[in-house]
mmCIF file with all atom_site columns, N, CA and C in Angstrom:
data_model
loop_
_atom_site.group_PDB
_atom_site.id
_atom_site.type_symbol
_atom_site.label_atom_id
_atom_site.label_alt_id
_atom_site.label_comp_id
_atom_site.label_asym_id
_atom_site.label_entity_id
_atom_site.label_seq_id
_atom_site.pdbx_PDB_ins_code
_atom_site.Cartn_x
_atom_site.Cartn_y
_atom_site.Cartn_z
_atom_site.occupancy
_atom_site.B_iso_or_equiv
_atom_site.pdbx_formal_charge
_atom_site.auth_seq_id
_atom_site.auth_comp_id
_atom_site.auth_asym_id
_atom_site.auth_atom_id
_atom_site.pdbx_PDB_model_num
ATOM 1   N N  . ILE L 1 1  ? 85.419  24.492 -18.876 1.00 63.00 ? 28 ILE L N  1
ATOM 2   C CA . ILE L 1 1  ? 86.210  22.812 -17.690 1.00 63.00 ? 28 ILE L CA 1
ATOM 3   C C  . ILE L 1 1  ? 87.978  23.252 -17.633 1.00 63.00 ? 28 ILE L C  1
ATOM 4   N N  . THR L 1 2  ? 88.724  22.960 -17.342 1.00 66.00 ? 29 THR L N  1
ATOM 5   C CA . THR L 1 2  ? 90.037  23.156 -16.251 1.00 66.00 ? 29 THR L CA 1
ATOM 6   C C  . THR L 1 2  ? 90.574  21.902 -16.173 1.00 66.00 ? 29 THR L C  1
ATOM 7   N N  . ILE L 1 3  ? 92.054  21.784 -17.043 1.00 66.00 ? 30 ILE L N  1
ATOM 8   C CA . ILE L 1 3  ? 92.355  20.239 -16.208 1.00 66.00 ? 30 ILE L CA 1
ATOM 9   C C  . ILE L 1 3  ? 93.910  20.785 -16.736 1.00 66.00 ? 30 ILE L C  1
ATOM 10  N N  . ASN L 1 4  ? 94.601  19.615 -15.682 1.00 68.00 ? 31 ASN L N  1
ATOM 11  C CA . ASN L 1 4  ? 96.347  19.964 -16.142 1.00 68.00 ? 31 ASN L CA 1
ATOM 12  C C  . ASN L 1 4  ? 96.538  18.648 -15.935 1.00 68.00 ? 31 ASN L C  1
ATOM 13  N N  . ILE L 1 5  ? 97.310  18.305 -17.382 1.00 72.00 ? 32 ILE L N  1
ATOM 14  C CA . ILE L 1 5  ? 97.542  16.939 -17.896 1.00 72.00 ? 32 ILE L CA 1
ATOM 15  C C  . ILE L 1 5  ? 98.953  17.960 -18.484 1.00 72.00 ? 32 ILE L C  1
ATOM 16  N N  . ASN L 1 6  ? 100.201 17.532 -17.612 1.00 74.00 ? 33 ASN L N  1
ATOM 17  C CA . ASN L 1 6  ? 102.006 18.420 -18.583 1.00 74.00 ? 33 ASN L CA 1
ATOM 18  C C  . ASN L 1 6  ? 102.319 17.238 -19.302 1.00 74.00 ? 33 ASN L C  1
ATOM 19  N N  . ASN L 1 7  ? 102.478 17.425 -19.931 1.00 77.00 ? 34 ASN L N  1
ATOM 20  C CA . ASN L 1 7  ? 103.554 17.170 -21.058 1.00 77.00 ? 34 ASN L CA 1
ATOM 21  C C  . ASN L 1 7  ? 104.883 16.881 -20.478 1.00 77.00 ? 34 ASN L C  1
ATOM 22  N N  . ILE L 1 8  ? 105.253 16.168 -19.887 1.00 77.00 ? 35 ILE L N  1
ATOM 23  C CA . ILE L 1 8  ? 106.596 16.280 -19.575 1.00 77.00 ? 35 ILE L CA 1
ATOM 24  C C  . ILE L 1 8  ? 107.801 16.054 -20.069 1.00 77.00 ? 35 ILE L C  1
ATOM 25  N N  . GLY L 1 9  ? 109.011 16.478 -20.446 1.00 79.00 ? 36 GLY L N  1
ATOM 26  C CA . GLY L 1 9  ? 109.676 17.134 -21.417 1.00 79.00 ? 36 GLY L CA 1
ATOM 27  C C  . GLY L 1 9  ? 109.195 17.107 -22.482 1.00 79.00 ? 36 GLY L C  1
ATOM 28  N N  . ASN L 1 10 ? 107.936 17.644 -23.084 1.00 79.00 ? 37 ASN L N  1
ATOM 29  C CA . ASN L 1 10 ? 108.151 17.396 -24.423 1.00 79.00 ? 37 ASN L CA 1
ATOM 30  C C  . ASN L 1 10 ? 108.081 16.611 -24.756 1.00 79.00 ? 37 ASN L C  1
ATOM 31  N N  . ALA L 1 11 ? 107.688 14.915 -24.073 1.00 77.00 ? 38 ALA L N  1
ATOM 32  C CA . ALA L 1 11 ? 107.586 13.678 -24.647 1.00 77.00 ? 38 ALA L CA 1
ATOM 33  C C  . ALA L 1 11 ? 106.501 13.346 -25.594 1.00 77.00 ? 38 ALA L C  1
ATOM 34  N N  . ASP L 1 12 ? 105.279 13.883 -25.430 1.00 75.00 ? 39 ASP L N  1
ATOM 35  C CA . ASP L 1 12 ? 103.970 13.609 -25.952 1.00 75.00 ? 39 ASP L CA 1
ATOM 36  C C  . ASP L 1 12 ? 103.265 12.124 -25.898 1.00 75.00 ? 39 ASP L C  1
ATOM 37  N N  . VAL L 1 13 ? 103.881 11.814 -24.865 1.00 76.00 ? 40 VAL L N  1
ATOM 38  C CA . VAL L 1 13 ? 103.315 10.189 -24.658 1.00 76.00 ? 40 VAL L CA 1
ATOM 39  C C  . VAL L 1 13 ? 102.355 10.136 -24.089 1.00 76.00 ? 40 VAL L C  1
ATOM 40  N N  . ASN L 1 14 ? 101.256 10.596 -23.208 1.00 76.00 ? 41 ASN L N  1
ATOM 41  C CA . ASN L 1 14 ? 100.222 10.107 -22.336 1.00 76.00 ? 41 ASN L CA 1
ATOM 42  C C  . ASN L 1 14 ? 99.306  10.524 -23.762 1.00 76.00 ? 41 ASN L C  1
ATOM 43  N N  . VAL L 1 15 ? 98.381  9.963  -23.241 1.00 81.00 ? 42 VAL L N  1
ATOM 44  C CA . VAL L 1 15 ? 96.829  9.045  -23.195 1.00 81.00 ? 42 VAL L CA 1
ATOM 45  C C  . VAL L 1 15 ? 95.498  10.069 -22.340 1.00 81.00 ? 42 VAL L C  1
ATOM 46  N N  . LYS L 1 16 ? 95.184  11.332 -23.283 1.00 86.00 ? 43 LYS L N  1
ATOM 47  C CA . LYS L 1 16 ? 95.175  12.201 -23.088 1.00 86.00 ? 43 LYS L CA 1
ATOM 48  C C  . LYS L 1 16 ? 92.628  11.940 -23.118 1.00 86.00 ? 43 LYS L C  1
ATOM 49  N N  . GLN L 1 17 ? 92.353  11.566 -22.166 1.00 88.00 ? 44 GLN L N  1
ATOM 50  C CA . GLN L 1 17 ? 91.358  11.533 -21.716 1.00 88.00 ? 44 GLN L CA 1
ATOM 51  C C  . GLN L 1 17 ? 89.748  12.057 -21.204 1.00 88.00 ? 44 GLN L C  1
ATOM 52  N N  . TYR L 1 18 ? 88.370  12.094 -21.830 1.00 90.00 ? 45 TYR L N  1
ATOM 53  C CA . TYR L 1 18 ? 87.640  12.648 -21.242 1.00 90.00 ? 45 TYR L CA 1
ATOM 54  C C  . TYR L 1 18 ? 86.429  11.735 -21.135 1.00 90.00 ? 45 TYR L C  1
ATOM 55  N N  . LYS L 1 19 ? 84.956  12.137 -20.334 1.00 93.00 ? 46 LYS L N  1
ATOM 56  C CA . LYS L 1 19 ? 83.960  11.670 -20.825 1.00 93.00 ? 46 LYS L CA 1
ATOM 57  C C  . LYS L 1 19 ? 83.438  12.168 -19.947 1.00 93.00 ? 46 LYS L C  1
ATOM 58  N N  . VAL L 1 20 ? 82.106  12.201 -20.298 1.00 93.00 ? 47 VAL L N  1
ATOM 59  C CA . VAL L 1 20 ? 80.970  12.980 -19.616 1.00 93.00 ? 47 VAL L CA 1
ATOM 60  C C  . VAL L 1 20 ? 79.256  11.703 -19.293 1.00 93.00 ? 47 VAL L C  1
ATOM 61  N N  . GLU L 1 21 ? 79.355  12.559 -18.349 1.00 96.00 ? 48 GLU L N  1
ATOM 62  C CA . GLU L 1 21 ? 77.945  11.782 -17.775 1.00 96.00 ? 48 GLU L CA 1
ATOM 63  C C  . GLU L 1 21 ? 77.010  13.278 -17.073 1.00 96.00 ? 48 GLU L C  1
ATOM 64  N N  . TRP L 1 22 ? 75.668  12.019 -17.128 1.00 96.00 ? 49 TRP L N  1
ATOM 65  C CA . TRP L 1 22 ? 75.180  13.136 -16.654 1.00 96.00 ? 49 TRP L CA 1
ATOM 66  C C  . TRP L 1 22 ? 73.493  12.593 -16.290 1.00 96.00 ? 49 TRP L C  1
ATOM 67  N N  . LYS L 1 23 ? 72.760  13.019 -15.393 1.00 97.00 ? 50 LYS L N  1
ATOM 68  C CA . LYS L 1 23 ? 71.901  11.912 -14.558 1.00 97.00 ? 50 LYS L CA 1
ATOM 69  C C  . LYS L 1 23 ? 70.887  13.280 -14.276 1.00 97.00 ? 50 LYS L C  1
ATOM 70  N N  . ARG L 1 24 ? 69.000  13.307 -14.062 1.00 97.00 ? 51 ARG L N  1
ATOM 71  C CA . ARG L 1 24 ? 68.476  14.214 -13.886 1.00 97.00 ? 51 ARG L CA 1
ATOM 72  C C  . ARG L 1 24 ? 68.585  14.236 -12.473 1.00 97.00 ? 51 ARG L C  1
ATOM 73  N N  . SER L 1 25 ? 68.585  15.159 -11.646 1.00 97.00 ? 52 SER L N  1
ATOM 74  C CA . SER L 1 25 ? 68.995  15.521 -9.745  1.00 97.00 ? 52 SER L CA 1
ATOM 75  C C  . SER L 1 25 ? 68.109  14.370 -9.259  1.00 97.00 ? 52 SER L C  1
ATOM 76  N N  . THR L 1 26 ? 67.064  14.293 -9.341  1.00 96.00 ? 53 THR L N  1
ATOM 77  C CA . THR L 1 26 ? 66.287  13.236 -8.717  1.00 96.00 ? 53 THR L CA 1
ATOM 78  C C  . THR L 1 26 ? 66.384  11.532 -8.415  1.00 96.00 ? 53 THR L C  1
ATOM 79  N N  . SER L 1 27 ? 67.182  11.639 -9.645  1.00 97.00 ? 54 SER L N  1
ATOM 80  C CA . SER L 1 27 ? 67.108  9.731  -10.037 1.00 97.00 ? 54 SER L CA 1
ATOM 81  C C  . SER L 1 27 ? 68.918  9.505  -9.361  1.00 97.00 ? 54 SER L C  1
ATOM 82  N N  . SER L 1 28 ? 69.512  8.740  -8.870  1.00 96.00 ? 55 SER L N  1
ATOM 83  C CA . SER L 1 28 ? 71.017  7.997  -8.759  1.00 96.00 ? 55 SER L CA 1
ATOM 84  C C  . SER L 1 28 ? 71.770  7.396  -9.717  1.00 96.00 ? 55 SER L C  1
ATOM 85  N N  . SER L 1 29 ? 70.727  7.278  -10.899 1.00 97.00 ? 56 SER L N  1
ATOM 86  C CA . SER L 1 29 ? 71.688  6.531  -12.494 1.00 97.00 ? 56 SER L CA 1
ATOM 87  C C  . SER L 1 29 ? 72.434  7.655  -13.181 1.00 97.00 ? 56 SER L C  1
ATOM 88  N N  . TRP L 1 30 ? 73.586  7.463  -13.495 1.00 98.00 ? 57 TRP L N  1
ATOM 89  C CA . TRP L 1 30 ? 74.013  8.386  -14.233 1.00 98.00 ? 57 TRP L CA 1
ATOM 90  C C  . TRP L 1 30 ? 74.327  7.249  -15.953 1.00 98.00 ? 57 TRP L C  1
ATOM 91  N N  . ALA L 1 31 ? 73.987  8.507  -16.923 1.00 97.00 ? 58 ALA L N  1
ATOM 92  C CA . ALA L 1 31 ? 73.900  7.896  -18.070 1.00 97.00 ? 58 ALA L CA 1
ATOM 93  C C  . ALA L 1 31 ? 75.253  8.245  -18.815 1.00 97.00 ? 58 ALA L C  1
ATOM 94  N N  . THR L 1 32 ? 75.845  7.927  -19.768 1.00 97.00 ? 59 THR L N  1
ATOM 95  C CA . THR L 1 32 ? 77.100  8.403  -20.448 1.00 97.00 ? 59 THR L CA 1
ATOM 96  C C  . THR L 1 32 ? 76.773  9.048  -21.567 1.00 97.00 ? 59 THR L C  1
ATOM 97  N N  . LEU L 1 33 ? 76.902  10.288 -21.433 1.00 93.00 ? 60 LEU L N  1
ATOM 98  C CA . LEU L 1 33 ? 77.054  11.173 -22.922 1.00 93.00 ? 60 LEU L CA 1
ATOM 99  C C  . LEU L 1 33 ? 77.863  11.346 -24.092 1.00 93.00 ? 60 LEU L C  1
ATOM 100 N N  . THR L 1 34 ? 79.155  11.158 -23.269 1.00 92.00 ? 61 THR L N  1
ATOM 101 C CA . THR L 1 34 ? 80.008  11.391 -24.257 1.00 92.00 ? 61 THR L CA 1
ATOM 102 C C  . THR L 1 34 ? 81.592  10.340 -23.806 1.00 92.00 ? 61 THR L C  1
ATOM 103 N N  . ASP L 1 35 ? 81.053  8.476  -24.365 1.00 95.00 ? 62 ASP L N  1
ATOM 104 C CA . ASP L 1 35 ? 82.409  8.068  -23.513 1.00 95.00 ? 62 ASP L CA 1
ATOM 105 C C  . ASP L 1 35 ? 83.925  8.751  -23.803 1.00 95.00 ? 62 ASP L C  1
ATOM 106 N N  . TRP L 1 36 ? 84.724  7.470  -22.618 1.00 95.00 ? 63 TRP L N  1
ATOM 107 C CA . TRP L 1 36 ? 86.388  8.267  -22.973 1.00 95.00 ? 63 TRP L CA 1
ATOM 108 C C  . TRP L 1 36 ? 86.718  8.450  -24.522 1.00 95.00 ? 63 TRP L C  1
ATOM 109 N N  . THR L 1 37 ? 86.744  9.915  -25.149 1.00 90.00 ? 64 THR L N  1
ATOM 110 C CA . THR L 1 37 ? 87.440  10.749 -25.525 1.00 90.00 ? 64 THR L CA 1
ATOM 111 C C  . THR L 1 37 ? 88.605  10.700 -25.585 1.00 90.00 ? 64 THR L C  1
ATOM 112 N N  . ASN L 1 38 ? 89.267  11.000 -26.427 1.00 88.00 ? 65 ASN L N  1
ATOM 113 C CA . ASN L 1 38 ? 90.959  10.957 -26.704 1.00 88.00 ? 65 ASN L CA 1
ATOM 114 C C  . ASN L 1 38 ? 90.769  12.537 -26.752 1.00 88.00 ? 65 ASN L C  1
ATOM 115 N N  . LEU L 1 39 ? 91.558  13.272 -25.657 1.00 84.00 ? 66 LEU L N  1
ATOM 116 C CA . LEU L 1 39 ? 92.422  14.426 -26.315 1.00 84.00 ? 66 LEU L CA 1
ATOM 117 C C  . LEU L 1 39 ? 93.504  14.541 -27.217 1.00 84.00 ? 66 LEU L C  1
ATOM 118 N N  . THR L 1 40 ? 93.093  16.292 -27.975 1.00 78.00 ? 67 THR L N  1
ATOM 119 C CA . THR L 1 40 ? 94.073  16.207 -29.253 1.00 78.00 ? 67 THR L CA 1
ATOM 120 C C  . THR L 1 40 ? 95.519  16.323 -28.647 1.00 78.00 ? 67 THR L C  1
ATOM 121 N N  . SER L 1 41 ? 95.379  17.467 -28.052 1.00 77.00 ? 68 SER L N  1
ATOM 122 C CA . SER L 1 41 ? 96.264  18.331 -27.392 1.00 77.00 ? 68 SER L CA 1
ATOM 123 C C  . SER L 1 41 ? 96.944  18.427 -25.903 1.00 77.00 ? 68 SER L C  1
ATOM 124 N N  . TYR L 1 42 ? 97.374  19.149 -25.397 1.00 76.00 ? 69 TYR L N  1
ATOM 125 C CA . TYR L 1 42 ? 97.771  19.722 -23.572 1.00 76.00 ? 69 TYR L CA 1
ATOM 126 C C  . TYR L 1 42 ? 96.832  21.005 -23.834 1.00 76.00 ? 69 TYR L C  1
ATOM 127 N N  . ALA L 1 43 ? 95.920  21.517 -23.725 1.00 73.00 ? 70 ALA L N  1
ATOM 128 C CA . ALA L 1 43 ? 95.598  22.773 -23.995 1.00 73.00 ? 70 ALA L CA 1
ATOM 129 C C  . ALA L 1 43 ? 95.009  22.517 -22.678 1.00 73.00 ? 70 ALA L C  1
ATOM 130 N N  . PRO L 1 44 ? 95.105  23.941 -21.634 1.00 69.00 ? 71 PRO L N  1
ATOM 131 C CA . PRO L 1 44 ? 94.570  23.690 -20.246 1.00 69.00 ? 71 PRO L CA 1
ATOM 132 C C  . PRO L 1 44 ? 93.101  23.828 -20.623 1.00 69.00 ? 71 PRO L C  1
ATOM 133 N N  . THR L 1 45 ? 91.942  24.317 -22.063 1.00 74.00 ? 72 THR L N  1
ATOM 134 C CA . THR L 1 45 ? 90.535  24.279 -21.573 1.00 74.00 ? 72 THR L CA 1
ATOM 135 C C  . THR L 1 45 ? 90.515  23.828 -22.523 1.00 74.00 ? 72 THR L C  1
ATOM 136 N N  . TRP L 1 46 ? 89.468  22.611 -23.046 1.00 75.00 ? 73 TRP L N  1
ATOM 137 C CA . TRP L 1 46 ? 88.738  22.530 -24.486 1.00 75.00 ? 73 TRP L CA 1
ATOM 138 C C  . TRP L 1 46 ? 87.098  22.752 -23.615 1.00 75.00 ? 73 TRP L C  1
ATOM 139 N N  . THR L 1 47 ? 85.926  22.827 -24.975 1.00 78.00 ? 74 THR L N  1
ATOM 140 C CA . THR L 1 47 ? 84.349  22.839 -25.111 1.00 78.00 ? 74 THR L CA 1
ATOM 141 C C  . THR L 1 47 ? 83.935  21.836 -25.121 1.00 78.00 ? 74 THR L C  1
ATOM 142 N N  . VAL L 1 48 ? 82.925  21.227 -24.662 1.00 79.00 ? 75 VAL L N  1
ATOM 143 C CA . VAL L 1 48 ? 82.200  19.884 -24.547 1.00 79.00 ? 75 VAL L CA 1
ATOM 144 C C  . VAL L 1 48 ? 80.778  20.256 -25.057 1.00 79.00 ? 75 VAL L C  1
ATOM 145 N N  . ASP L 1 49 ? 79.694  20.433 -26.069 1.00 83.00 ? 76 ASP L N  1
ATOM 146 C CA . ASP L 1 49 ? 78.817  20.484 -25.935 1.00 83.00 ? 76 ASP L CA 1
ATOM 147 C C  . ASP L 1 49 ? 77.725  19.200 -25.833 1.00 83.00 ? 76 ASP L C  1
ATOM 148 N N  . LEU L 1 50 ? 76.837  19.761 -25.470 1.00 86.00 ? 77 LEU L N  1
ATOM 149 C CA . LEU L 1 50 ? 75.989  18.771 -24.764 1.00 86.00 ? 77 LEU L CA 1
ATOM 150 C C  . LEU L 1 50 ? 75.388  18.242 -25.493 1.00 86.00 ? 77 LEU L C  1
ATOM 151 N N  . GLY L 1 51 ? 74.658  19.218 -25.470 1.00 88.00 ? 78 GLY L N  1
ATOM 152 C CA . GLY L 1 51 ? 73.701  18.058 -27.398 1.00 88.00 ? 78 GLY L CA 1
ATOM 153 C C  . GLY L 1 51 ? 72.388  19.231 -26.445 1.00 88.00 ? 78 GLY L C  1
ATOM 154 N N  . SER L 1 52 ? 71.476  18.739 -27.590 1.00 90.00 ? 79 SER L N  1
ATOM 155 C CA . SER L 1 52 ? 70.383  19.304 -27.093 1.00 90.00 ? 79 SER L CA 1
ATOM 156 C C  . SER L 1 52 ? 68.954  18.050 -26.362 1.00 90.00 ? 79 SER L C  1
ATOM 157 N N  . GLY L 1 53 ? 68.143  18.538 -26.261 1.00 90.00 ? 80 GLY L N  1
ATOM 158 C CA . GLY L 1 53 ? 66.905  17.804 -26.346 1.00 90.00 ? 80 GLY L CA 1
ATOM 159 C C  . GLY L 1 53 ? 66.930  17.616 -23.992 1.00 90.00 ? 80 GLY L C  1
ATOM 160 N N  . TRP L 1 54 ? 67.422  18.720 -23.644 1.00 93.00 ? 81 TRP L N  1
ATOM 161 C CA . TRP L 1 54 ? 67.481  19.238 -21.885 1.00 93.00 ? 81 TRP L CA 1
ATOM 162 C C  . TRP L 1 54 ? 66.417  20.296 -21.791 1.00 93.00 ? 81 TRP L C  1
ATOM 163 N N  . GLU L 1 55 ? 65.169  19.444 -20.742 1.00 94.00 ? 82 GLU L N  1
ATOM 164 C CA . GLU L 1 55 ? 64.323  20.325 -20.500 1.00 94.00 ? 82 GLU L CA 1
ATOM 165 C C  . GLU L 1 55 ? 64.556  21.187 -19.390 1.00 94.00 ? 82 GLU L C  1
ATOM 166 N N  . ASN L 1 56 ? 64.114  22.340 -20.518 1.00 93.00 ? 83 ASN L N  1
ATOM 167 C CA . ASN L 1 56 ? 63.912  23.270 -19.055 1.00 93.00 ? 83 ASN L CA 1
ATOM 168 C C  . ASN L 1 56 ? 64.070  23.633 -18.181 1.00 93.00 ? 83 ASN L C  1
ATOM 169 N N  . THR L 1 57 ? 62.772  22.746 -17.313 1.00 95.00 ? 84 THR L N  1
ATOM 170 C CA . THR L 1 57 ? 61.711  22.586 -15.859 1.00 95.00 ? 84 THR L CA 1
ATOM 171 C C  . THR L 1 57 ? 62.521  21.577 -15.037 1.00 95.00 ? 84 THR L C  1
ATOM 172 N N  . VAL L 1 58 ? 63.781  20.782 -15.815 1.00 95.00 ? 85 VAL L N  1
ATOM 173 C CA . VAL L 1 58 ? 64.225  19.780 -14.896 1.00 95.00 ? 85 VAL L CA 1
ATOM 174 C C  . VAL L 1 58 ? 65.413  20.324 -14.469 1.00 95.00 ? 85 VAL L C  1
ATOM 175 N N  . SER L 1 59 ? 66.226  20.006 -13.273 1.00 97.00 ? 86 SER L N  1
ATOM 176 C CA . SER L 1 59 ? 67.190  20.163 -12.801 1.00 97.00 ? 86 SER L CA 1
ATOM 177 C C  . SER L 1 59 ? 68.015  18.606 -13.013 1.00 97.00 ? 86 SER L C  1
ATOM 178 N N  . TYR L 1 60 ? 69.393  19.229 -13.462 1.00 96.00 ? 87 TYR L N  1
ATOM 179 C CA . TYR L 1 60 ? 70.279  18.070 -14.110 1.00 96.00 ? 87 TYR L CA 1
ATOM 180 C C  . TYR L 1 60 ? 71.651  18.077 -13.564 1.00 96.00 ? 87 TYR L C  1
ATOM 181 N N  . ASP L 1 61 ? 72.239  16.990 -13.007 1.00 96.00 ? 88 ASP L N  1
ATOM 182 C CA . ASP L 1 61 ? 73.674  16.807 -12.482 1.00 96.00 ? 88 ASP L CA 1
ATOM 183 C C  . ASP L 1 61 ? 74.362  16.461 -13.642 1.00 96.00 ? 88 ASP L C  1
ATOM 184 N N  . VAL L 1 62 ? 76.040  17.030 -13.764 1.00 94.00 ? 89 VAL L N  1
ATOM 185 C CA . VAL L 1 62 ? 77.027  16.768 -15.502 1.00 94.00 ? 89 VAL L CA 1
ATOM 186 C C  . VAL L 1 62 ? 77.530  16.594 -14.384 1.00 94.00 ? 89 VAL L C  1
ATOM 187 N N  . ARG L 1 63 ? 78.425  14.991 -14.792 1.00 94.00 ? 90 ARG L N  1
ATOM 188 C CA . ARG L 1 63 ? 79.771  14.671 -14.066 1.00 94.00 ? 90 ARG L CA 1
ATOM 189 C C  . ARG L 1 63 ? 80.790  14.345 -15.178 1.00 94.00 ? 90 ARG L C  1
ATOM 190 N N  . ILE L 1 64 ? 81.997  15.520 -15.468 1.00 90.00 ? 91 ILE L N  1
ATOM 191 C CA . ILE L 1 64 ? 83.332  15.689 -15.792 1.00 90.00 ? 91 ILE L CA 1
ATOM 192 C C  . ILE L 1 64 ? 84.427  14.753 -15.214 1.00 90.00 ? 91 ILE L C  1
ATOM 193 N N  . SER L 1 65 ? 84.658  13.843 -16.330 1.00 90.00 ? 92 SER L N  1
ATOM 194 C CA . SER L 1 65 ? 86.295  12.826 -15.333 1.00 90.00 ? 92 SER L CA 1
ATOM 195 C C  . SER L 1 65 ? 87.492  13.339 -16.970 1.00 90.00 ? 92 SER L C  1
ATOM 196 N N  . ALA L 1 66 ? 88.805  13.313 -16.132 1.00 85.00 ? 93 ALA L N  1
ATOM 197 C CA . ALA L 1 66 ? 89.641  13.458 -17.052 1.00 85.00 ? 93 ALA L CA 1
ATOM 198 C C  . ALA L 1 66 ? 90.647  12.650 -16.385 1.00 85.00 ? 93 ALA L C  1
ATOM 199 N N  . LYS L 1 67 ? 91.086  12.102 -17.348 1.00 84.00 ? 94 LYS L N  1
ATOM 200 C CA . LYS L 1 67 ? 91.998  11.050 -16.358 1.00 84.00 ? 94 LYS L CA 1
ATOM 201 C C  . LYS L 1 67 ? 93.242  10.969 -17.850 1.00 84.00 ? 94 LYS L C  1
ATOM 202 N N  . ASP L 1 68 ? 94.538  10.795 -17.601 1.00 81.00 ? 95 ASP L N  1
ATOM 203 C CA . ASP L 1 68 ? 96.312  10.284 -18.271 1.00 81.00 ? 95 ASP L CA 1
ATOM 204 C C  . ASP L 1 68 ? 96.697  9.420  -18.138 1.00 81.00 ? 95 ASP L C  1
ATOM 205 N N  . SER L 1 69 ? 97.300  8.852  -18.366 1.00 77.00 ? 96 SER L N  1
ATOM 206 C CA . SER L 1 69 ? 98.515  8.342  -18.514 1.00 77.00 ? 96 SER L CA 1
ATOM 207 C C  . SER L 1 69 ? 99.861  8.003  -19.360 1.00 77.00 ? 96 SER L C  1
ATOM 208 N N  . TYR L 1 70 ? 100.579 7.461  -18.631 1.00 68.00 ? 97 TYR L N  1
ATOM 209 C CA . TYR L 1 70 ? 101.818 6.852  -19.360 1.00 68.00 ? 97 TYR L CA 1
ATOM 210 C C  . TYR L 1 70 ? 102.543 5.525  -19.224 1.00 68.00 ? 97 TYR L C  1
#
């Protein structure tokens, strides 16, 4: 995942967060895998472990949201 949350003037005052949701491709309802979680740095990439329990014979949709505030 690549994000772009800028550290304006090196002030380090933005709240930086991400959220991960998933659903079976045939479903219309999203489930939260990781609720809004703080990022600790302005790094342009990070890794999220989706865990185990995913079925090999099922298609899934994964939605990842990022937000910041000033």
